[in-house]
Structure formats: C-alpha cells, structure tokens
Short mmCIF file of C-alpha atoms in Angstrom, two decimals:
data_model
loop_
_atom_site.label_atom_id
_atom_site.label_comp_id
_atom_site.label_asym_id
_atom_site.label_seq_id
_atom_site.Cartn_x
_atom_site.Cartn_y
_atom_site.Cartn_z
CA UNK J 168 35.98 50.41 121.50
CA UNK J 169 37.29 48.76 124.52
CA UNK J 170 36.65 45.98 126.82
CA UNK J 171 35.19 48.22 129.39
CA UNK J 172 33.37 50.07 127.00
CA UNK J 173 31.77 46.76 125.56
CA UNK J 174 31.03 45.22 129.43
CA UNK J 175 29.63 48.54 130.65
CA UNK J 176 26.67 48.71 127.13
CA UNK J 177 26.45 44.78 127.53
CA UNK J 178 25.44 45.20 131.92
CA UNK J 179 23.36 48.73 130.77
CA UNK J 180 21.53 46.50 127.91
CA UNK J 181 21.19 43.75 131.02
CA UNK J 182 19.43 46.11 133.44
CA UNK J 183 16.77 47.58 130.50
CA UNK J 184 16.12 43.97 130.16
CA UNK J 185 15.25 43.35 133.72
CA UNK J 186 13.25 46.42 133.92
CA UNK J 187 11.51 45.62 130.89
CA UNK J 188 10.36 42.07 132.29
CA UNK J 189 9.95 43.95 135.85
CA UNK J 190 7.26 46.71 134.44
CA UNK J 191 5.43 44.03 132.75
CA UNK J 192 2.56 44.36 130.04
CA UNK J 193 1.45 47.40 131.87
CA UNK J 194 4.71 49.58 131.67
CA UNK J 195 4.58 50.94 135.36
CA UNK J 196 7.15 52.63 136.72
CA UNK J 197 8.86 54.21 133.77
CA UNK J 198 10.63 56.64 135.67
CA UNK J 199 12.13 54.50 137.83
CA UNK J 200 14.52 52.96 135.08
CA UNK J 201 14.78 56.17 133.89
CA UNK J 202 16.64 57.18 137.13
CA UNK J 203 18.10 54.05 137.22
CA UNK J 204 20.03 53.99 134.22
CA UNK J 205 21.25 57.61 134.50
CA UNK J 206 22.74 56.77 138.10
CA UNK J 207 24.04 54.08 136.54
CA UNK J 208 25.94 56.11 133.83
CA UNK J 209 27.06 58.15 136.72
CA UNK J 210 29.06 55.41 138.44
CA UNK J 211 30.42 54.58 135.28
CA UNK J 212 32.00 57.71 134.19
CA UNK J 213 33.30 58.53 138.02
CA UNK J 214 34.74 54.72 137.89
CA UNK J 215 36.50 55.37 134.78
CA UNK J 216 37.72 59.22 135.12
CA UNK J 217 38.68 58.55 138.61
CA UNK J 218 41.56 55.47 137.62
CA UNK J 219 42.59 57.54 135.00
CA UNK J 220 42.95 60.42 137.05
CA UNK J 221 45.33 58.54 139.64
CA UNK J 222 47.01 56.82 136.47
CA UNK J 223 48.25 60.22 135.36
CA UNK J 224 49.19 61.23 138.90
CA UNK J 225 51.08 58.57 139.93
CA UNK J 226 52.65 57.53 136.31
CA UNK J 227 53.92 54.17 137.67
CA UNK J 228 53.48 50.31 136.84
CA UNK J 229 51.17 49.99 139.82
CA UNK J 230 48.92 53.01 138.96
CA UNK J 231 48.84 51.39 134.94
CA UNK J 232 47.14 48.06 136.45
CA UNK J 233 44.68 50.11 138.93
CA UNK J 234 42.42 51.63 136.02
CA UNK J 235 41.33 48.17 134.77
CA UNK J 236 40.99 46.61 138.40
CA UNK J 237 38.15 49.31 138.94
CA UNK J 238 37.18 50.00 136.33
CA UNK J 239 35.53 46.26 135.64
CA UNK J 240 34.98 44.97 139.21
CA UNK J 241 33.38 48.41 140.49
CA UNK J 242 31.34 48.59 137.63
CA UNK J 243 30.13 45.29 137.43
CA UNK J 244 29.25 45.27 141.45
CA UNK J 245 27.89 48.72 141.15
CA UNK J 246 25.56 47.55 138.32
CA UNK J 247 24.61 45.02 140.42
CA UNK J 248 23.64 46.87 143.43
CA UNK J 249 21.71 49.71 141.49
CA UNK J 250 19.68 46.93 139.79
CA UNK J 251 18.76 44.79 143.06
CA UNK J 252 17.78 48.18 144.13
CA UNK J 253 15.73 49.24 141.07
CA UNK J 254 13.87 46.51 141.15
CA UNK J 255 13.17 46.28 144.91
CA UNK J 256 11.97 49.41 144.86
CA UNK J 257 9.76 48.22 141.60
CA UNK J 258 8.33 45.14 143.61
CA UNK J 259 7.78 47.58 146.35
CA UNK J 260 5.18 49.96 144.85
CA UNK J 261 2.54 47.89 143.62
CA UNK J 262 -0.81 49.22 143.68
CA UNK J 263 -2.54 45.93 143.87
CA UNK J 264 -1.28 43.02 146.22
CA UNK J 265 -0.83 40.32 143.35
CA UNK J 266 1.85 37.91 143.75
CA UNK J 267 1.81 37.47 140.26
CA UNK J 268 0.25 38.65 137.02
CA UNK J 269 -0.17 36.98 133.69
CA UNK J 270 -1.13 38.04 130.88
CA UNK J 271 -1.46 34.87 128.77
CA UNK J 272 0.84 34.38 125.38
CA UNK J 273 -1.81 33.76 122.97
CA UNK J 274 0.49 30.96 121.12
CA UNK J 275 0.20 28.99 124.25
CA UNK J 276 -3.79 29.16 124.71
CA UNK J 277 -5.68 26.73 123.15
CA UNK J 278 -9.33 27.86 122.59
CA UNK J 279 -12.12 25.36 121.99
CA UNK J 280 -14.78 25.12 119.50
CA UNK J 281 -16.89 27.38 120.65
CA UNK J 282 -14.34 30.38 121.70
CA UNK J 283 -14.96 34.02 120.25
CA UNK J 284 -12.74 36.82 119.43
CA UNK J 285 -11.22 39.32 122.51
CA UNK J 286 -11.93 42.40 121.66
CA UNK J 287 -8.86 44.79 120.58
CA UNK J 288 -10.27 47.44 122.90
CA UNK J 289 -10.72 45.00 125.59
CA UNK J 290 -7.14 45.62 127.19
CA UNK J 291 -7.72 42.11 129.03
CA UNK J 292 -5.69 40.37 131.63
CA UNK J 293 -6.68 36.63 131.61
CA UNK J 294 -5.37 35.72 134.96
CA UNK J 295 -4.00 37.17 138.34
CA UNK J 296 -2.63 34.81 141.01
CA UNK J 297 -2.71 36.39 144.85
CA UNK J 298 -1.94 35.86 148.12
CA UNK J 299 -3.79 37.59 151.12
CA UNK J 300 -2.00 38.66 153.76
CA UNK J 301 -1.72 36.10 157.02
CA UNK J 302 -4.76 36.31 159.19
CA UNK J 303 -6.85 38.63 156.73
CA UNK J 304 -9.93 38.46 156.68
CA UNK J 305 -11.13 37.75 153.20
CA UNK J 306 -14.73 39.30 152.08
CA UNK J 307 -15.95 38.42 148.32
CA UNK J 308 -19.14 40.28 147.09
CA UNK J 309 -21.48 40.08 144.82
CA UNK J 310 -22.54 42.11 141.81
CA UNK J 311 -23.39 46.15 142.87
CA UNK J 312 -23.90 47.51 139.72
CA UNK J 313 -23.64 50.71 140.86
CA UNK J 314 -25.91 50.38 144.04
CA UNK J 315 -22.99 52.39 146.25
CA UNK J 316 -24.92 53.49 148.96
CA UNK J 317 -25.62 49.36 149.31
CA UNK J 318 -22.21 48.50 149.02
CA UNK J 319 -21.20 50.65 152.13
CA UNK J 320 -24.15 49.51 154.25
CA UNK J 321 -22.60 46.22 153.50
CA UNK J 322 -19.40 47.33 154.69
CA UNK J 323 -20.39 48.62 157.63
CA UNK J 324 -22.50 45.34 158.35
CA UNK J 325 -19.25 43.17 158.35
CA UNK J 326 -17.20 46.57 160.01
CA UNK J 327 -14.46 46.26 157.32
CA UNK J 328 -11.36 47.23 158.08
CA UNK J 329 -8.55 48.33 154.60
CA UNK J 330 -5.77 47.01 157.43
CA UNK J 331 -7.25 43.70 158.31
CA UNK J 332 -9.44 43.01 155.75
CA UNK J 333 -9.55 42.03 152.02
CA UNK J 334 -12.47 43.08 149.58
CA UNK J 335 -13.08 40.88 146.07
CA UNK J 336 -15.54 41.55 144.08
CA UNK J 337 -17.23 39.32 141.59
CA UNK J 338 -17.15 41.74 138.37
CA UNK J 339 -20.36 43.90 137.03
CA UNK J 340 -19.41 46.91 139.44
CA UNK J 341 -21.15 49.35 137.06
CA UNK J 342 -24.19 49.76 135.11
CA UNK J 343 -28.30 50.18 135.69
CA UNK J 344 -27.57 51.42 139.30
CA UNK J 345 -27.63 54.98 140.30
CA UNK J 346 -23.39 55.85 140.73
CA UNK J 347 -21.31 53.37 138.61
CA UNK J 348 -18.06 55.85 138.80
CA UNK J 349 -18.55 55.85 143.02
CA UNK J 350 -18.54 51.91 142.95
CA UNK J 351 -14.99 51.66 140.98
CA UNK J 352 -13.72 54.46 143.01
CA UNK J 353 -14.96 53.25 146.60
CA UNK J 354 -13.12 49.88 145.41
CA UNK J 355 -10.07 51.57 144.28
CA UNK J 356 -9.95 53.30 147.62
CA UNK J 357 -10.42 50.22 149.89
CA UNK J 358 -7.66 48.55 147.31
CA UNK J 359 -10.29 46.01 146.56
CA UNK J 360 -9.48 43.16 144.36
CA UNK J 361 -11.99 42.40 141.15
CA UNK J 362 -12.48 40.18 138.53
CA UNK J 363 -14.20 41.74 134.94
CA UNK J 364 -18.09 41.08 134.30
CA UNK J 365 -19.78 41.23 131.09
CA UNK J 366 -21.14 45.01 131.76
CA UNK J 367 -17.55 46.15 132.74
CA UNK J 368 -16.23 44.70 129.70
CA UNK J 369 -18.92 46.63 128.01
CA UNK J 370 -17.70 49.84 129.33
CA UNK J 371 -14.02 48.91 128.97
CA UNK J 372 -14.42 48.37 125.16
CA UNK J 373 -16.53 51.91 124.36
CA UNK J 374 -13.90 53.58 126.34
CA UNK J 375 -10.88 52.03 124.39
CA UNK J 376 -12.52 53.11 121.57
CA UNK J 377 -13.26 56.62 122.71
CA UNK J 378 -9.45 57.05 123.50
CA UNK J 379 -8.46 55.72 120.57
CA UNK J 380 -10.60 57.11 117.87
CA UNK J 381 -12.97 60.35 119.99
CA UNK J 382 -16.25 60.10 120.69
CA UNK J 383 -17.38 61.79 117.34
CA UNK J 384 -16.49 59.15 115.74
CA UNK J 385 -19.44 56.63 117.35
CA UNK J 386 -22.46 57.43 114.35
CA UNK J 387 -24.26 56.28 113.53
CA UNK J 388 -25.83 55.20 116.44
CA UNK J 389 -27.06 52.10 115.18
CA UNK J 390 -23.81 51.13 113.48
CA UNK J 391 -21.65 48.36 114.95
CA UNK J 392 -18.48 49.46 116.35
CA UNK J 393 -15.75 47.41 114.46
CA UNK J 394 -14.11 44.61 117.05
CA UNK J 395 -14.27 41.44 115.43
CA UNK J 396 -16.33 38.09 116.03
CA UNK J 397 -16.94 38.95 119.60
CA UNK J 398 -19.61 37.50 121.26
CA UNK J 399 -21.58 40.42 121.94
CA UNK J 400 -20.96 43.16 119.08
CA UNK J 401 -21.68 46.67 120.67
CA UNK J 402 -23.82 49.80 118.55
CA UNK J 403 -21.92 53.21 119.15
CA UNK J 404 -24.99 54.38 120.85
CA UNK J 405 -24.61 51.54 123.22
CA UNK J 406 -25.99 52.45 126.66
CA UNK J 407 -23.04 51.44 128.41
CA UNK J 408 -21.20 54.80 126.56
CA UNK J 409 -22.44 57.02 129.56
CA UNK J 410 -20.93 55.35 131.86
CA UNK J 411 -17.73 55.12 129.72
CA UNK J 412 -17.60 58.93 128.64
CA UNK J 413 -17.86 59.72 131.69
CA UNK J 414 -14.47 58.11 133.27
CA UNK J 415 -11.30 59.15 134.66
CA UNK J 416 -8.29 57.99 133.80
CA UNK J 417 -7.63 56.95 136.99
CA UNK J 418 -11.52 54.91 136.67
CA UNK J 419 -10.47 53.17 133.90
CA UNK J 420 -6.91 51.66 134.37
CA UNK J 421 -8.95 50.56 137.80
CA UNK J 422 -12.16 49.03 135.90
CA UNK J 423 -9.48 47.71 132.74
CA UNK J 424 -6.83 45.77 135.37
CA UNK J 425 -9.89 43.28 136.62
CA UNK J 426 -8.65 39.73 135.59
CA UNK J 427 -10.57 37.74 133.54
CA UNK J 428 -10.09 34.90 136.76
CA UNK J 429 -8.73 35.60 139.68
CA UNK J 430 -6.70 32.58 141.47
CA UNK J 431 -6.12 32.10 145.30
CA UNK J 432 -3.93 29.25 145.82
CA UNK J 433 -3.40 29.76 149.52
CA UNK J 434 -7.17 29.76 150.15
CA UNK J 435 -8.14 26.95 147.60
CA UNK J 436 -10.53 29.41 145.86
CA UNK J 437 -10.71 30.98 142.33
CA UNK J 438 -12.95 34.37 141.72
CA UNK J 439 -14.67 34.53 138.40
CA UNK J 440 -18.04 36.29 137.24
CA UNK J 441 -19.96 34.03 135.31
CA UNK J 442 -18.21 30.72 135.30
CA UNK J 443 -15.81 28.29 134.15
CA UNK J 444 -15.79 25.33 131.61
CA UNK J 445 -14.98 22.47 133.74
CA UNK J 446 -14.22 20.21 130.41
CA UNK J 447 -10.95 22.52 129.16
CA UNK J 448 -7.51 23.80 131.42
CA UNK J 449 -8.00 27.18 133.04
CA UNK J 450 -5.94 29.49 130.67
CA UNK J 451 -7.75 27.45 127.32
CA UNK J 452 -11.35 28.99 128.59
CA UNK J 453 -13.15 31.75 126.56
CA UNK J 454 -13.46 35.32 127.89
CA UNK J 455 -16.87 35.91 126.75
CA UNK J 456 -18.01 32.49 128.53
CA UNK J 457 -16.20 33.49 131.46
CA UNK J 458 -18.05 36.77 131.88
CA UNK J 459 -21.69 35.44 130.42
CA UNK J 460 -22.01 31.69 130.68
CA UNK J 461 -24.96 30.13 133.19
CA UNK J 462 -25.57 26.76 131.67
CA UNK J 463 -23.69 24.47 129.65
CA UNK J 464 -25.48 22.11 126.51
CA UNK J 465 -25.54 19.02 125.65
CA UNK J 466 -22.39 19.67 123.46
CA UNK J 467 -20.48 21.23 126.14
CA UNK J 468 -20.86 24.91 125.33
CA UNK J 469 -22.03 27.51 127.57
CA UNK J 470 -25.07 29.09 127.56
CA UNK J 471 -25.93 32.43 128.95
CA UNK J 472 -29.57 31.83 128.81
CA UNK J 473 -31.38 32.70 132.70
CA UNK J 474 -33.08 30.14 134.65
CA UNK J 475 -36.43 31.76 133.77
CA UNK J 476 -35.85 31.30 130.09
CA UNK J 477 -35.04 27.85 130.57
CA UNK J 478 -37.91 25.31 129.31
CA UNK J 479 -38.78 22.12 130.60
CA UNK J 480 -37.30 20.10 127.92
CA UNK J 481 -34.00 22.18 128.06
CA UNK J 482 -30.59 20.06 128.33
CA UNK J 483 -28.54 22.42 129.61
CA UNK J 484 -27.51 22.01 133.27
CA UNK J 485 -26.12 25.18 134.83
CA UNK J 486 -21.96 25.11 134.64
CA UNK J 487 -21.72 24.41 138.44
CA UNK J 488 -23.82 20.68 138.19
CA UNK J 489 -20.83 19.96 135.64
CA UNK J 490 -18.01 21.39 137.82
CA UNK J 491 -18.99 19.66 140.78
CA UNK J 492 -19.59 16.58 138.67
CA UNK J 493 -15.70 16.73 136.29
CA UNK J 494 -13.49 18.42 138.58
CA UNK J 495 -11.70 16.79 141.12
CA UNK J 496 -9.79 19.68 142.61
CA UNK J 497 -9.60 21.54 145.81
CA UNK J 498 -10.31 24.49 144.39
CA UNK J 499 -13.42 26.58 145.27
CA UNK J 500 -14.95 29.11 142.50
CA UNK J 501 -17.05 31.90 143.77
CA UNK J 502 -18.57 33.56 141.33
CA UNK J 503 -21.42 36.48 140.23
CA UNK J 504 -23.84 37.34 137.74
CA UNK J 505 -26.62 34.36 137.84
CA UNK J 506 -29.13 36.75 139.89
CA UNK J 507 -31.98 34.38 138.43
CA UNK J 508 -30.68 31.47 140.44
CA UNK J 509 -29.37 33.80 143.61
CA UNK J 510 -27.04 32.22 146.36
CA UNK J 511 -25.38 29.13 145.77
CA UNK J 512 -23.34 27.45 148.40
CA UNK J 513 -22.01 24.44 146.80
CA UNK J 514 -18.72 22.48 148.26
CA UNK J 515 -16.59 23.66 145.20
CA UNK J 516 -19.41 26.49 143.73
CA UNK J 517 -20.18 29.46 145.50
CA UNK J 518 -22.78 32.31 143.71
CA UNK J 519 -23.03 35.68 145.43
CA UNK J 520 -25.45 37.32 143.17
CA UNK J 521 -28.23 37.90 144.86
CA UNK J 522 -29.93 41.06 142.83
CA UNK J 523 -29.02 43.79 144.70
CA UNK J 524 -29.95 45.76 141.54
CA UNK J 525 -33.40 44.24 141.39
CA UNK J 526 -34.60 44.97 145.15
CA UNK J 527 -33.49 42.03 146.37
CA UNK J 528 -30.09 41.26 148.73
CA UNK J 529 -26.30 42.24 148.27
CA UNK J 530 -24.67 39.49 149.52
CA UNK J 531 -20.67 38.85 150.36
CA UNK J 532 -18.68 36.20 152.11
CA UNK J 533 -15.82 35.72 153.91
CA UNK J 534 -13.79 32.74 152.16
CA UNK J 535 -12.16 31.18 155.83
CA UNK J 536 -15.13 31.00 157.87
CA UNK J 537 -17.59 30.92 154.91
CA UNK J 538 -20.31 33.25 156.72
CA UNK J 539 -22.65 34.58 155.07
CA UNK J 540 -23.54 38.39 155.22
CA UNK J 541 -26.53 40.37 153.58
CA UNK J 542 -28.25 43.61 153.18
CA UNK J 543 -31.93 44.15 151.86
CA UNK J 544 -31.47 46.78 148.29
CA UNK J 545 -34.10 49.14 146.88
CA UNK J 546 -33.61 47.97 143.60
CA UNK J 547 -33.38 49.82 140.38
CA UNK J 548 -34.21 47.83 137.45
CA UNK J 549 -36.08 45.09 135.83
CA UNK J 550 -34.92 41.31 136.49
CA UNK J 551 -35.84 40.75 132.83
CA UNK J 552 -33.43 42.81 131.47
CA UNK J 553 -29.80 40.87 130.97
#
C-alpha cells in the first residue's frame, strides 16, 4: 500500500470523525456524510487516474514527479474543502435554533443523595444552551396540558409572530386536556422551544417502550413496566399510554428532544419545569426533581408535595425561598408546574403555572420586558389530582 493510499484512508477516517461529532447523540443528517464521503472518493480516484494518465502520455522526468505533486496536495485540499462544506451545510439545517446541545457524560455527573434512576426509555437530554436571535421577542408559557384552543387565544393575545418572535414553553404540554397531539404539533410548527415536564416524561417512557417491545406486551395492566429505581414507576395500563399510542413519529422525536433545563446565557435566564436544587452545580441535579420538585426539607431534598398538602408544622420551604436565599447568580429560572402556588414573580424565580387546566389562567411572559400576559381557561380537570 502506498503513501497516498495510506493519507487518502487516514483524511477519509478524519472526515467520518468530524461527522460523527457533527451529527451528535441524535445521528441527524446521515445522508449527508453519506454523500459526502462518496464525492470524496470521487476526487480521489479522478486525482489519481488523471496524473497517471499524463505520466503515461508524456513518459518524461517531469511527468514522473507530477503524479505525487497532485496526487497529495489536491487530495488533501480537496478533503478539506468537501468537509468545511459538509459540515456547513450540517450546522445549516438544524431544526431547532440551539447554539449548543449536551447531552451530559454520565462519568462526569455527580448525583446527590437523594438522586433516582433515568429511565432507559427516557431518551433524555439534560441540557440545551441557546441563543435568541437579536431583537426577538422572547415569550415563555406556562403549562397547557393539552388546552390548544387556549394556547392560540394566547397567541393571538400577544400577536405572535414565528419571524420575530420566540415561543418556550415550561414542559407538561400534554395530558388531562382535550388535544395533547395538537399542543406538540402547534409547537413544532411555531419551532417553539421546550423543556420536559413530569407528564411528558410520562408519555416519553410508555412510548419508548411501545417501540421497543409493542404494545401487546403492556399486561398486565397492573404490572410495573420494568425501568429501574425511578422515581415514579409507571403500570402498563398507565393513563398516559393514550396519549403515547397515539403519536407520530414526527410527535415524539418533538416531545423526546425537550431538555431536561434549558439555559439562556444571553438573556440571564434558565427554563426548567419544576425546579432546581440551589445546594448542587447545574449538570449534578436529578431529573425526576427537576420535573416534580415544589419544596425542599429540612435535609435538602425536594419535595413534590402541593401547597395544599402542606401542614402547618411542615419544614419544607418551596425550592425558590432557597434559590433566592443560596444563589448568587444573575441567572433568572422561569419555571412551570406549581399550579397550587400560581404566578410567581421573584427577582431570580419566575412561575408561569397558573392552571389553565383547572379553569383558571394560561399565563406567558416575555423575558426582556417581563410583561405579563393572560387568558381566562375553561378548565378540564380536578386541582387535586397531581
């Protein structure tokens, strides 16, 4: 094997490489390497026949040096070009405006005490990092839980606009309301940005499961589908399953690609559903907490117990008292899913939960100007419910 034979697999095992690290966790794109590397085996086997074509014509000492002249400089620049291209062209069609996404190495999280096990049908992303676009205008919203027809009246109250404007929403997009599947796809076509609430999670997990294993495979009813110590263990005749039988491919990969946290440097604001434990870093906190916790104990841990089921005597304080209290940075969380305690607007706390579902408000606001914008809902369940 030759020299040229060894540089051209070494800068063809360089570009899979790149596009490996450029698809990321999700594998998007595939075809575009695909095309990539076969144009790149094109160049290579005109830069080599053509030399050696001109070699044989010419037969002189000049035409023997040309063949290895092009042969590793064309290549090599060729190579280079394709794969700047490739790439650009990767960066170029992503579906969601994220600057950055991370999924977390497990070896470099550090859990605390009270952490439970991810799900292996959860398909999680712990954290996406974004940037808005200059001079957007940049709406977060509270839970819908399938309330669509309130969602759009909301829309229309702040007259949002998919070319000016930026929708977030603060997870629980499905369940109890009347059209869960029109909520994920009215966000997916307004490209809105989401993080994942405990009854999205839900719905992620049965479906994972479904996909994986087929839906006659959930009976018993009243049997435990097998994930681990997760914090809340799901029956195969879960109620979330309708919602989850029911999805599209297209639903899910929307629903499944919610961060755990969403981060906002530009805008000193973070977008989580239920909260975050002020005592431990950012990547160290627990999914399940994340997406359930209200209050924190006396030890620390978070609670998902409502206001209402609070008594007297209770020593939890609700995770935002400690998070004003411990943290010192700039950073803003808005978050979701306390309906019992409704609209918070703290200086570094912001709730937008305002139980829509319940006949109360669905409420959303934009992060610059912080004003406040709400709708009255019919409501469709019972506050007691969790």
């Amino acid at each position: 094997m030759t020299d040229t034979d060894n540089s051209s697999r070494s800068s063809l095992q360089d570009l899979e490489n790149k596009l490996e690290i450029a698809h990321g966790p999700n594998k998007r794109k595939r075809w575009i390497w695909v095309i990539g590397i076969v144009i790149i085996a094109s160049v290579i086997i005109v830069a080599i026949a053509v030399p050696i074509s001109i070699h044989r014509e010419h037969n002189g000492k000049a035409a023997d040096a040309l063949p290895s002249a092009i042969t590793t400089k064309t290549i090599k620049q060729t190579i280079a070009v394709t794969t700047s291209s490739i790439l650009n062209q990767v960066n170029q069609n992503e579906e969601i405006k994220a600057v950055s996404l991370i999924t977390a190495d497990q070896s470099l999280i550090h859990p605390p005490v009270y952490s439970h096990t991810v799900s292996p049908y959860a398909n999680l992303t712990r954290l996406k990092i974004y940037t808005p676009p200059a001079q957007a205008r940049v709406f977060v919203m509270g839970d819908i839980h399938g309330c669509l027809d309130e969602m759009n009246r909301l829309l229309n109250l702040i007259g949002f606009n998919m070319q000016n404007d930026v929708l977030i929403l603060t997870g629980d997009l499905v369940f109890r309301g009347p059209d869960s599947l029109g909520v994920i796809r009215r966000a997916k076509e307004l490209n809105a940005l989401c993080v994942r609430g405990n009854h999205d999670d839900k719905v992620i997990r049965l479906k994972g499961y479904i996909d994986k294993f087929g839906i006659d495979s959930m009976s018993p009813k009243d049997e435990i589908m097998p994930e681990g110590d997760v914090g809340d263990p799901l029956k195969f005749g879960n109620k979330h399953i309708e919602i989850a039988r029911r999805m599209n491919v297209d639903d899910y990969k929307y629903l499944a690609g919610c961060p755990l946290i969403l981060d906002i440097p530009a805008l000193e604001a973070r977008v989580v559903h239920g909260g975050l434990d002020p005592y431990i870093s950012l990547m160290d906190n627990d999914p399940w907490s994340v997406m359930n916790m209200r209050d924190m104990d006396s030890d620390h841990h978070p609670s998902k117990a409502k206001l209402s089921k609070n008594s007297p005597s209770s020593d939890n304080v609700h995770w935002t008292t400690a998070y004003h209290s411990y943290r010192t940075n700039n950073r803003t969380v808005f978050y979701g899913h306390d309906a019992s305690r409704g609209i918070d607007l703290g200086s570094k706390t912001i709730g937008l939960d305002s139980g829509c579902i319940y006949g109360r408000k669905l409420s959303t606001i934009e992060i610059n100007t912080r004003k406040l914008y709400q709708i009255d809902c019919q409501g469709k369940d019972d506050e007691d419910n969790d």
